[in-house]
Tab-separated table of C-alpha atoms and ligand atoms in Angstrom:
chain	number	residue	atom	x	y	z
A	1	UNK	CA	191.846	39.536	31.997
A	2	UNK	CA	191.086	40.993	35.386
A	3	UNK	CA	193.923	43.562	35.344
A	4	UNK	CA	192.749	44.565	31.883
A	5	UNK	CA	189.232	45.069	33.224
A	6	UNK	CA	190.598	47.162	36.020
A	7	UNK	CA	192.583	49.208	33.541
A	8	UNK	CA	189.474	49.788	31.436
A	9	UNK	CA	187.540	50.682	34.561
A	10	UNK	CA	190.084	53.373	35.358
A	11	UNK	CA	190.657	54.435	31.753
A	12	UNK	CA	187.018	54.872	30.810
A	13	UNK	CA	186.117	57.594	33.353
A	14	UNK	CA	189.402	59.287	32.589
A	15	UNK	CA	188.588	59.320	28.901
A	16	UNK	CA	185.114	60.618	29.655
A	17	UNK	CA	186.520	63.298	31.919
A	18	UNK	CA	189.134	64.103	29.347
A	19	UNK	CA	186.459	64.416	26.703
A	20	UNK	CA	184.300	66.658	28.894
A	21	UNK	CA	187.332	68.782	29.729
A	22	UNK	CA	188.324	69.031	26.094
A	23	UNK	CA	184.864	69.676	24.680
A	24	UNK	CA	183.873	72.171	27.344
A	25	UNK	CA	187.125	73.979	26.709
A	26	UNK	CA	186.330	73.996	23.020
A	27	UNK	CA	182.819	75.160	23.719
A	28	UNK	CA	183.920	78.023	25.934
A	29	UNK	CA	186.577	79.061	23.506
A	30	UNK	CA	184.057	78.970	20.752
A	31	UNK	CA	181.576	81.134	22.608
A	32	UNK	CA	183.919	83.709	24.063
A	33	UNK	CA	186.985	83.623	21.957
A	34	UNK	CA	185.267	83.564	18.588
A	35	UNK	CA	188.362	84.822	16.815
A	36	UNK	CA	191.251	84.336	19.203
A	37	UNK	CA	192.463	87.546	17.836
A	38	UNK	CA	194.728	89.696	19.965
A	39	UNK	CA	192.381	88.458	22.731
A	40	UNK	CA	195.203	86.757	24.525
A	41	UNK	CA	194.036	87.858	27.933
A	42	UNK	CA	190.421	86.706	27.674
A	43	UNK	CA	191.516	83.357	26.232
A	44	UNK	CA	193.789	82.721	29.191
A	45	UNK	CA	191.024	83.606	31.631
A	46	UNK	CA	188.577	81.391	29.782
A	47	UNK	CA	190.746	78.315	30.172
A	48	UNK	CA	191.060	79.041	33.902
A	49	UNK	CA	187.308	79.187	34.280
A	50	UNK	CA	186.931	76.061	32.237
A	51	UNK	CA	189.110	74.142	34.621
A	52	UNK	CA	187.130	75.503	37.575
A	53	UNK	CA	183.831	74.427	36.113
A	54	UNK	CA	185.203	71.027	35.253
A	55	UNK	CA	186.498	70.571	38.761
A	56	UNK	CA	183.058	71.366	40.149
A	57	UNK	CA	181.494	68.864	37.802
A	58	UNK	CA	183.902	66.238	38.949
A	59	UNK	CA	183.675	66.989	42.641
A	60	UNK	CA	179.930	66.868	43.052
A	61	UNK	CA	176.953	65.910	41.061
A	62	UNK	CA	174.492	68.660	41.938
A	63	UNK	CA	175.349	70.852	44.854
A	64	UNK	CA	174.288	74.423	44.727
A	65	UNK	CA	177.410	76.246	45.758
A	66	UNK	CA	179.754	75.373	42.924
A	67	UNK	CA	176.993	75.901	40.408
A	68	UNK	CA	176.501	79.376	41.761
A	69	UNK	CA	180.194	80.004	41.835
A	70	UNK	CA	180.515	78.840	38.255
A	71	UNK	CA	178.174	81.307	36.532
A	72	UNK	CA	179.484	84.166	38.655
A	73	UNK	CA	183.010	83.779	37.432
A	74	UNK	CA	181.747	82.929	33.984
A	75	UNK	CA	179.692	86.116	34.051
A	76	UNK	CA	182.781	88.107	34.739
A	77	UNK	CA	184.606	86.514	31.871
A	78	UNK	CA	181.681	86.901	29.536
A	79	UNK	CA	181.772	90.577	30.392
A	80	UNK	CA	185.385	90.975	29.426
A	81	UNK	CA	184.800	88.687	26.481
A	82	UNK	CA	182.048	90.870	25.024
A	83	UNK	CA	184.172	93.899	25.726
A	84	UNK	CA	186.904	92.443	23.588
A	85	UNK	CA	184.354	91.496	20.941
A	86	UNK	CA	183.078	95.074	20.908
A	87	UNK	CA	186.620	96.213	20.479
A	88	UNK	CA	186.929	93.960	17.475
A	89	UNK	CA	183.645	95.249	16.034
A	90	UNK	CA	184.438	98.906	16.442
A	91	UNK	CA	187.993	98.398	15.315
A	92	UNK	CA	189.339	98.514	11.825
A	93	UNK	CA	189.195	94.788	11.275
A	94	UNK	CA	185.530	94.243	10.651
A	95	UNK	CA	182.937	95.966	8.534
A	96	UNK	CA	184.684	99.138	7.391
A	97	UNK	CA	181.395	100.537	6.049
A	98	UNK	CA	179.918	100.816	9.559
A	99	UNK	CA	179.162	104.491	10.357
A	100	UNK	CA	181.634	106.103	12.681
A	101	UNK	CA	180.785	108.944	15.027
A	102	UNK	CA	182.881	111.448	16.885
A	103	UNK	CA	182.671	112.091	20.633
A	104	UNK	CA	179.721	114.481	20.212
A	105	UNK	CA	177.798	111.973	18.103
A	106	UNK	CA	178.401	113.536	14.681
A	107	UNK	CA	179.163	111.335	11.727
A	108	UNK	CA	182.893	111.444	11.026
A	109	UNK	CA	182.361	111.403	7.296
A	110	UNK	CA	180.337	114.572	6.773
A	111	UNK	CA	180.176	114.512	2.994
A	112	UNK	CA	176.771	112.873	3.140
A	113	UNK	CA	174.327	113.211	0.325
A	114	UNK	CA	170.686	114.066	0.768
A	115	UNK	CA	168.734	110.997	1.953
A	116	UNK	CA	166.819	109.403	-0.981
A	117	UNK	CA	163.402	110.297	0.427
A	118	UNK	CA	164.426	113.970	0.445
A	119	UNK	CA	165.843	113.813	-3.058
A	120	UNK	CA	162.376	112.696	-4.066
A	121	UNK	CA	160.613	115.250	-1.849
A	122	UNK	CA	162.633	118.175	-3.185
A	123	UNK	CA	162.919	116.840	-6.705
A	124	UNK	CA	159.962	118.813	-8.064
A	125	UNK	CA	160.799	122.108	-6.382
A	126	UNK	CA	161.918	124.800	-8.761
A	127	UNK	CA	165.527	125.845	-8.541
A	128	UNK	CA	166.179	128.066	-5.543
A	129	UNK	CA	162.880	127.602	-3.742
A	130	UNK	CA	162.716	126.973	-0.010
A	131	UNK	CA	163.022	123.299	0.925
A	132	UNK	CA	160.716	122.380	3.818
A	133	UNK	CA	162.535	120.617	6.653
A	134	UNK	CA	165.885	120.768	4.893
A	135	UNK	CA	168.183	121.908	7.736
A	136	UNK	CA	166.696	119.504	10.288
A	137	UNK	CA	166.781	116.566	7.867
A	138	UNK	CA	170.429	117.179	7.007
A	139	UNK	CA	171.218	117.628	10.689
A	140	UNK	CA	169.583	114.302	11.570
A	141	UNK	CA	171.585	112.624	8.808
A	142	UNK	CA	174.921	113.530	10.430
A	143	UNK	CA	173.683	113.697	14.021
A	144	UNK	CA	171.088	110.970	14.655
A	145	UNK	CA	170.311	112.233	18.187
A	146	UNK	CA	168.846	115.451	16.759
A	147	UNK	CA	165.241	116.003	17.818
A	148	UNK	CA	163.700	118.937	15.984
A	149	UNK	CA	160.839	120.113	18.206
A	150	UNK	CA	162.053	122.908	20.504
A	151	UNK	CA	160.122	126.141	20.575
A	152	UNK	CA	161.969	129.349	19.793
A	153	UNK	CA	160.594	131.289	22.754
A	154	UNK	CA	159.213	130.488	26.177
A	155	UNK	CA	155.429	130.545	26.420
A	156	UNK	CA	152.996	130.153	29.327
A	157	UNK	CA	153.621	126.395	29.335
A	158	UNK	CA	157.359	126.817	29.811
A	159	UNK	CA	157.408	124.805	33.042
A	160	UNK	CA	156.632	121.684	30.999
A	161	UNK	CA	159.929	121.947	29.111
A	162	UNK	CA	161.540	119.015	30.885
A	163	UNK	CA	165.034	119.574	29.552
A	164	UNK	CA	165.430	123.031	31.043
A	165	UNK	CA	163.474	122.924	34.310
A	166	UNK	CA	166.334	121.471	36.319
A	167	UNK	CA	169.130	123.736	35.134
A	168	UNK	CA	170.001	127.165	36.472
A	169	UNK	CA	170.632	129.966	33.973
A	170	UNK	CA	172.103	129.992	31.416
A	171	UNK	CA	171.274	126.321	30.729
A	172	UNK	CA	167.737	126.472	32.093
A	173	UNK	CA	165.451	128.707	34.143
A	174	UNK	CA	165.419	127.003	37.543
A	175	UNK	CA	164.845	129.561	40.375
A	176	UNK	CA	163.441	132.105	37.859
A	177	UNK	CA	159.993	130.558	37.278
A	178	UNK	CA	158.039	133.206	39.162
A	179	UNK	CA	159.592	136.198	37.453
A	180	UNK	CA	159.250	134.528	34.037
A	181	UNK	CA	155.566	133.932	34.757
A	182	UNK	CA	155.110	137.601	35.562
A	183	UNK	CA	156.946	138.692	32.399
A	184	UNK	CA	155.134	136.264	30.087
A	185	UNK	CA	151.724	137.182	31.452
A	186	UNK	CA	152.495	140.739	30.370
A	187	UNK	CA	154.162	140.154	26.982
A	188	UNK	CA	151.289	137.801	25.981
A	189	UNK	CA	152.880	136.906	22.626
A	190	UNK	CA	155.120	133.903	22.188
A	191	UNK	CA	155.697	133.487	18.466
A	192	UNK	CA	157.161	135.314	15.476
A	193	UNK	CA	153.820	136.824	14.536
A	194	UNK	CA	151.016	135.523	12.269
A	195	UNK	CA	152.755	136.150	8.928
A	196	UNK	CA	155.935	134.256	9.751
A	197	UNK	CA	154.312	131.603	11.930
A	198	UNK	CA	152.035	130.595	9.053
A	199	UNK	CA	154.816	130.235	6.461
A	200	UNK	CA	155.155	126.619	5.343
A	201	UNK	CA	158.844	127.098	4.676
A	202	UNK	CA	161.038	129.616	6.463
A	203	UNK	CA	164.515	130.734	5.486
A	204	UNK	CA	166.543	132.269	8.269
A	205	UNK	CA	169.841	134.072	8.307
A	206	UNK	CA	171.910	134.820	11.376
A	207	UNK	CA	174.008	137.921	10.828
A	208	UNK	CA	177.131	137.751	12.961
A	209	UNK	CA	179.064	140.859	13.883
A	210	UNK	CA	182.358	139.952	12.237
A	211	UNK	CA	184.468	142.420	10.279
A	212	UNK	CA	184.373	139.851	7.506
A	213	UNK	CA	180.998	141.368	6.505
A	214	UNK	CA	182.601	144.653	5.482
A	215	UNK	CA	182.659	145.663	1.826
A	216	UNK	CA	180.989	142.494	0.542
A	217	UNK	CA	177.715	144.222	-0.413
A	218	UNK	CA	175.640	141.354	0.930
A	219	UNK	CA	172.847	143.602	2.208
A	220	UNK	CA	170.302	142.836	-0.490
A	221	UNK	CA	170.962	139.086	-0.249
A	222	UNK	CA	170.476	139.211	3.515
A	223	UNK	CA	167.169	141.070	3.128
A	224	UNK	CA	165.785	138.242	0.976
A	225	UNK	CA	165.554	135.914	3.969
A	226	UNK	CA	162.210	135.517	5.728
A	227	UNK	CA	163.792	135.835	9.156
A	228	UNK	CA	166.841	138.043	9.693
A	229	UNK	CA	168.419	137.516	13.105
A	230	UNK	CA	170.860	140.062	14.509
A	231	UNK	CA	172.828	139.916	17.714
A	232	UNK	CA	173.262	142.421	20.512
A	233	UNK	CA	174.003	145.974	19.485
A	234	UNK	CA	175.141	145.279	15.902
A	235	UNK	CA	173.935	148.337	13.977
A	236	UNK	CA	172.040	148.426	10.711
A	237	UNK	CA	171.848	152.142	10.031
A	238	UNK	CA	174.987	153.256	8.205
A	239	UNK	CA	175.892	149.722	7.132
A	240	UNK	CA	172.875	148.631	5.111
A	241	UNK	CA	174.831	147.961	1.895
A	242	UNK	CA	176.770	145.232	3.705
A	243	UNK	CA	174.329	143.994	6.368
A	244	UNK	CA	170.864	144.712	4.925
A	245	UNK	CA	167.959	146.697	6.303
A	246	UNK	CA	165.678	144.044	7.712
A	247	UNK	CA	165.717	142.843	11.319
A	248	UNK	CA	163.166	140.240	12.370
A	249	UNK	CA	164.771	139.359	15.699
A	250	UNK	CA	167.501	140.913	17.708
A	251	UNK	CA	168.780	138.463	20.306
A	252	UNK	CA	170.401	140.156	23.213
A	253	UNK	CA	171.609	139.819	26.799
A	254	UNK	CA	171.615	142.867	29.098
A	255	UNK	CA	175.250	143.857	28.528
A	256	UNK	CA	174.810	143.526	24.782
A	257	UNK	CA	171.553	145.467	24.439
A	258	UNK	CA	171.503	148.676	22.416
A	259	UNK	CA	171.772	151.590	24.845
A	260	UNK	CA	170.808	154.494	22.585
A	261	UNK	CA	167.038	154.256	22.249
A	262	UNK	CA	167.033	155.873	18.778
A	263	UNK	CA	169.147	153.006	17.472
A	264	UNK	CA	166.389	150.410	18.004
A	265	UNK	CA	164.818	149.550	14.651
A	266	UNK	CA	161.050	149.414	14.289
A	267	UNK	CA	159.249	146.141	13.634
A	268	UNK	CA	161.835	143.894	15.187
A	269	UNK	CA	161.321	141.597	18.141
A	270	UNK	CA	163.485	142.120	21.180
A	271	UNK	CA	164.578	138.579	22.064
A	272	UNK	CA	166.114	138.219	25.461
A	273	UNK	CA	168.697	135.548	26.204
A	274	UNK	CA	169.591	135.110	29.873
A	275	UNK	CA	173.043	134.094	31.000
A	276	UNK	CA	172.635	134.651	34.750
A	277	UNK	CA	169.738	134.984	37.202
A	278	UNK	CA	170.191	138.762	37.495
A	279	UNK	CA	169.424	139.077	33.786
A	280	UNK	CA	165.777	138.151	34.411
A	281	UNK	CA	165.422	140.955	36.938
A	282	UNK	CA	166.787	143.365	34.354
A	283	UNK	CA	164.278	142.067	31.807
A	284	UNK	CA	161.408	142.587	34.225
A	285	UNK	CA	162.463	146.208	34.620
A	286	UNK	CA	162.627	146.643	30.857
A	287	UNK	CA	159.208	145.053	30.341
A	288	UNK	CA	157.515	147.068	33.088
A	289	UNK	CA	159.498	150.228	32.270
A	290	UNK	CA	160.457	150.497	35.914
A	291	UNK	CA	162.382	153.573	36.806
A	292	UNK	CA	165.821	153.096	38.220
A	293	UNK	CA	165.381	154.175	41.810
A	294	UNK	CA	168.225	154.889	44.137
A	295	UNK	CA	166.577	154.102	47.457
A	296	UNK	CA	167.172	150.399	47.973
A	297	UNK	CA	166.143	150.593	51.636
A	298	UNK	CA	162.791	152.184	50.897
A	299	UNK	CA	162.128	149.987	47.866
A	300	UNK	CA	163.899	146.731	48.637
A	301	UNK	CA	162.092	144.833	45.890
A	302	UNK	CA	163.404	147.136	43.181
A	303	UNK	CA	166.730	146.082	41.807
A	304	UNK	CA	169.122	148.987	41.484
A	305	UNK	CA	171.580	149.138	38.641
A	306	UNK	CA	174.307	151.664	39.037
A	307	UNK	CA	176.969	151.350	36.428
A	308	UNK	CA	178.150	147.794	36.264
A	309	UNK	CA	176.853	146.296	39.496
A	310	UNK	CA	176.319	142.591	38.895
A	311	UNK	CA	176.975	143.019	35.177
A	312	UNK	CA	180.266	142.858	33.390
A	313	UNK	CA	179.647	146.174	31.659
A	314	UNK	CA	177.043	148.899	31.757
A	315	UNK	CA	173.568	147.897	30.636
A	316	UNK	CA	170.683	149.620	28.884
A	317	UNK	CA	168.336	151.381	31.296
A	318	UNK	CA	165.448	151.513	28.894
A	319	UNK	CA	164.342	149.359	25.990
A	320	UNK	CA	161.889	151.197	23.707
A	321	UNK	CA	159.761	148.137	23.076
A	322	UNK	CA	156.180	147.274	23.942
A	323	UNK	CA	155.777	144.125	26.066
A	324	UNK	CA	154.165	142.463	23.023
A	325	UNK	CA	157.444	142.947	21.102
A	326	UNK	CA	159.539	141.158	23.722
A	327	UNK	CA	160.306	137.428	23.781
A	328	UNK	CA	162.397	135.128	25.979
A	329	UNK	CA	164.655	132.763	24.060
A	330	UNK	CA	164.260	129.127	25.087
A	331	UNK	CA	167.387	128.422	27.195
A	332	UNK	CA	167.474	124.900	25.790
A	333	UNK	CA	169.502	126.185	22.849
A	334	UNK	CA	172.310	127.317	25.161
A	335	UNK	CA	172.278	123.949	26.899
A	336	UNK	CA	172.187	121.912	23.701
A	337	UNK	CA	174.886	123.962	21.983
A	338	UNK	CA	177.194	123.761	25.010
A	339	UNK	CA	176.851	120.167	26.146
A	340	UNK	CA	175.672	118.268	23.093
A	341	UNK	CA	176.835	120.039	19.952
A	342	UNK	CA	180.127	121.612	21.053
A	343	UNK	CA	180.977	119.332	23.988
A	344	UNK	CA	181.923	121.997	26.529
A	345	UNK	CA	182.552	120.957	30.165
A	346	UNK	CA	179.339	119.991	31.986
A	347	UNK	CA	180.481	121.459	35.321
A	348	UNK	CA	177.414	119.868	36.972
A	349	UNK	CA	175.176	121.974	34.771
A	350	UNK	CA	176.572	125.254	36.117
A	351	UNK	CA	178.261	128.090	34.305
A	352	UNK	CA	182.018	127.593	34.497
A	353	UNK	CA	185.265	128.205	32.715
A	354	UNK	CA	184.919	127.844	28.967
A	355	UNK	CA	181.433	126.301	28.940
A	356	UNK	CA	179.271	129.130	27.574
A	357	UNK	CA	178.582	129.120	23.835
A	358	UNK	CA	178.664	132.463	22.027
A	359	UNK	CA	175.336	134.073	21.249
A	360	UNK	CA	175.902	133.488	17.527
A	361	UNK	CA	176.150	129.736	17.999
A	362	UNK	CA	173.108	129.789	20.279
A	363	UNK	CA	171.170	131.563	17.511
A	364	UNK	CA	172.275	128.986	14.936
A	365	UNK	CA	171.173	126.182	17.270
A	366	UNK	CA	167.770	127.837	17.616
A	367	UNK	CA	167.475	128.152	13.830
A	368	UNK	CA	168.249	124.454	13.276
A	369	UNK	CA	165.115	123.668	15.272
A	370	UNK	CA	162.877	126.427	13.934
A	371	UNK	CA	163.851	127.240	10.339
A	372	UNK	CA	163.671	125.133	7.188
A	373	UNK	CA	166.827	126.604	5.694
A	374	UNK	CA	169.587	128.298	7.654
A	375	UNK	CA	172.292	130.686	6.482
A	376	UNK	CA	174.892	132.752	8.305
A	377	UNK	CA	177.055	135.747	7.460
A	378	UNK	CA	179.710	137.614	9.392
A	379	UNK	CA	180.879	134.588	11.391
A	380	UNK	CA	184.440	133.584	12.093
A	381	UNK	CA	187.637	135.295	13.084
A	382	UNK	CA	190.649	135.015	10.862
A	383	UNK	CA	193.544	135.131	13.300
A	384	UNK	CA	195.995	135.363	10.421
A	385	UNK	CA	194.893	138.934	9.793
A	386	UNK	CA	195.443	140.627	13.179
A	387	UNK	CA	194.938	144.090	11.660
A	388	UNK	CA	191.562	143.334	10.122
A	389	UNK	CA	188.595	144.759	12.056
A	390	UNK	CA	187.018	142.440	14.621
A	391	UNK	CA	183.494	143.836	14.096
A	392	UNK	CA	182.019	145.422	11.003
A	393	UNK	CA	180.965	148.498	12.989
A	394	UNK	CA	184.086	149.217	15.037
A	395	UNK	CA	187.728	149.893	14.410
A	396	UNK	CA	188.828	147.463	17.124
A	397	UNK	CA	191.338	145.102	15.532
A	398	UNK	CA	191.245	141.326	15.499
A	399	UNK	CA	194.396	141.283	17.630
A	400	UNK	CA	192.340	142.737	20.504
A	401	UNK	CA	190.513	139.456	21.017
A	402	UNK	CA	191.705	137.946	24.257
A	403	UNK	CA	191.647	134.448	25.571
A	404	UNK	CA	188.052	134.249	26.739
A	405	UNK	CA	187.156	132.816	30.123
A	406	UNK	CA	183.588	131.999	29.199
A	407	UNK	CA	183.808	130.830	25.594
A	408	UNK	CA	185.874	128.222	23.830
A	409	UNK	CA	186.113	129.717	20.361
A	410	UNK	CA	188.183	126.931	18.846
A	411	UNK	CA	185.924	124.134	20.053
A	412	UNK	CA	182.896	126.080	18.931
A	413	UNK	CA	184.411	126.542	15.506
A	414	UNK	CA	184.864	122.759	15.174
A	415	UNK	CA	181.109	122.395	15.591
A	416	UNK	CA	180.239	125.191	13.145
A	417	UNK	CA	182.629	123.689	10.580
A	418	UNK	CA	180.696	120.426	10.722
A	419	UNK	CA	177.472	122.294	9.927
A	420	UNK	CA	179.065	124.080	6.974
A	421	UNK	CA	180.825	120.994	5.675
A	422	UNK	CA	177.625	118.943	5.752
A	423	UNK	CA	175.718	121.772	4.010
A	424	UNK	CA	173.329	122.184	6.918
A	425	UNK	CA	174.029	125.902	7.011
A	426	UNK	CA	175.200	128.181	4.195
A	427	UNK	CA	178.000	130.562	5.128
A	428	UNK	CA	177.686	133.631	2.894
A	429	UNK	CA	181.002	135.118	4.012
A	430	UNK	CA	183.018	131.850	4.166
A	431	UNK	CA	184.533	132.697	7.534
A	432	UNK	CA	183.732	129.448	9.353
B	501	LIG	C1	156.867	115.153	-8.744
B	501	LIG	O1	156.249	115.276	-10.002
B	501	LIG	C2	155.873	114.038	-10.566
B	501	LIG	C3	155.332	114.299	-12.006
B	501	LIG	O2	154.595	115.486	-12.035
B	501	LIG	C4	154.824	113.363	-9.692
B	501	LIG	O3	154.440	112.123	-10.229
B	501	LIG	C5	155.440	113.146	-8.311
B	501	LIG	O4	154.478	112.597	-7.433
B	501	LIG	C6	155.928	114.476	-7.748
B	501	LIG	N1	156.628	114.241	-6.485
B	501	LIG	C7	156.345	114.918	-5.375
B	501	LIG	C8	157.141	114.567	-4.168
B	501	LIG	O5	155.489	115.766	-5.326
B	502	LIG	C1	185.934	148.940	3.050
B	502	LIG	O1	185.977	149.940	2.084
B	502	LIG	C2	186.259	151.244	2.599
B	502	LIG	C3	186.126	152.239	1.470
B	502	LIG	O2	186.629	151.744	0.294
B	502	LIG	C4	187.658	151.211	3.229
B	502	LIG	O3	187.973	152.479	3.772
B	502	LIG	C5	187.705	150.162	4.306
B	502	LIG	O4	189.008	150.030	4.832
B	502	LIG	C6	187.255	148.802	3.779
B	502	LIG	N1	187.134	147.876	4.866
B	502	LIG	C7	187.662	146.651	4.850
B	502	LIG	C8	187.468	145.819	6.064
B	502	LIG	O5	188.257	146.218	3.894
B	503	LIG	C1	188.872	124.632	24.896
B	503	LIG	O1	188.779	123.250	24.700
B	503	LIG	C2	190.023	122.603	24.565
B	503	LIG	C3	189.765	121.151	24.213
B	503	LIG	O2	188.822	120.575	25.065
B	503	LIG	C4	190.817	122.769	25.848
B	503	LIG	O3	192.071	122.157	25.715
B	503	LIG	C5	190.974	124.253	26.145
B	503	LIG	O4	191.630	124.430	27.373
B	503	LIG	C6	189.623	124.927	26.185
B	503	LIG	N1	189.773	126.362	26.333
B	503	LIG	C7	189.088	127.062	27.220
B	503	LIG	C8	189.293	128.532	27.192
B	503	LIG	O5	188.351	126.549	28.041
């Protein structure tokens, strides 16, 4: 009898301990292991922790130290446990219908239909009429981070544009605030003009400079757009059958600006896009029609441009435009295209190798924020035809294109292809 009692006395706590050990193990496994699925490592760690926590329970009733020690190690395991759970969730095993995004945040499956609310919204529009908000809505559908409001040009409130105040050119305007203030107080106009600004639905086309535009007779189709955007010195005169006659905006940096004053078309806005701090000084000279003086010692505040100093090629010395016809492109579009849409190297927010988007892609980015429908023409290089002309207005051949230090054409093309594939932009020349 008495030995049996003793045995029970010993057995009972052991059973209890055994039960606690077993059930806590079960519990932990249940919480962290959920599906002990490839998760060999976490499972092993869990059982180690379990034994630790059991030991502490056995050793003491309530002392603080082990209790503290317990959750700490548990916390670590929980961390790795959730990590493995996330792996399971994002993996192929569960929920295959879950949307999947690429590194830039674009939906991998781009063949998305119009969201139902837009099908309804556009349902009553007659065939071919402008669809309000179309480009931005389609963009948001494949790129949920897209936030439409971003003004085309800088205005007197430009210092409130939080996203660009802390970046140097070309990704922002830091260090150039004073000169921009001076320029904007003289240009005094910050929009497209009353007619276009009051349109309830705007269709924009960005005309690239590619040789692919040649002999396609797209001129009259291009002229139908409300806003026709041209880049740098791309001519109109002499090419109107293929490129149209209308120019609403001409976006330009100093090296790309038209140099022959007679080649500037009337009624177009001169839209300046800065890529380096010096560019703003050049713009100030163009706005104030400052003469190019050659006495830097006598006039130290006047920037002297002789040939290519500070620029990578010669620049226009005179822009035949009134201040009221000059605008400054919001640098946010360069930043967003580079770092968010294309995924070029951040380089601490500074210009560096291969992190500058081409002006064409910057213009498209601007249009996504400011136009209801967006089309392009003359974009894309076909490297399989080295003897085809690079530009529609020059005889330079495609084969002349060199590996660019500033741009990453192939990465940029990946982004533009997404826009075309998802029907966000219409490519009239099918070069993208
Ligand atoms: C489209 O037209 C129908 C019938 O005229 C009308 O009931 C409906 O509200 C309209 N939808 C929109 C978005 O205007
Ligand atoms: C366009 O047509 C003209 C005249 O027919 C021709 O000389 C030229 O080579 C063509 N250009 C291209 C890019 O096909
Ligand atoms: C362009 O991007 C690709 C992929 O990130 C990279 O391998 C390549 O070196 C880049 N080219 C340039 C010119 O920076």
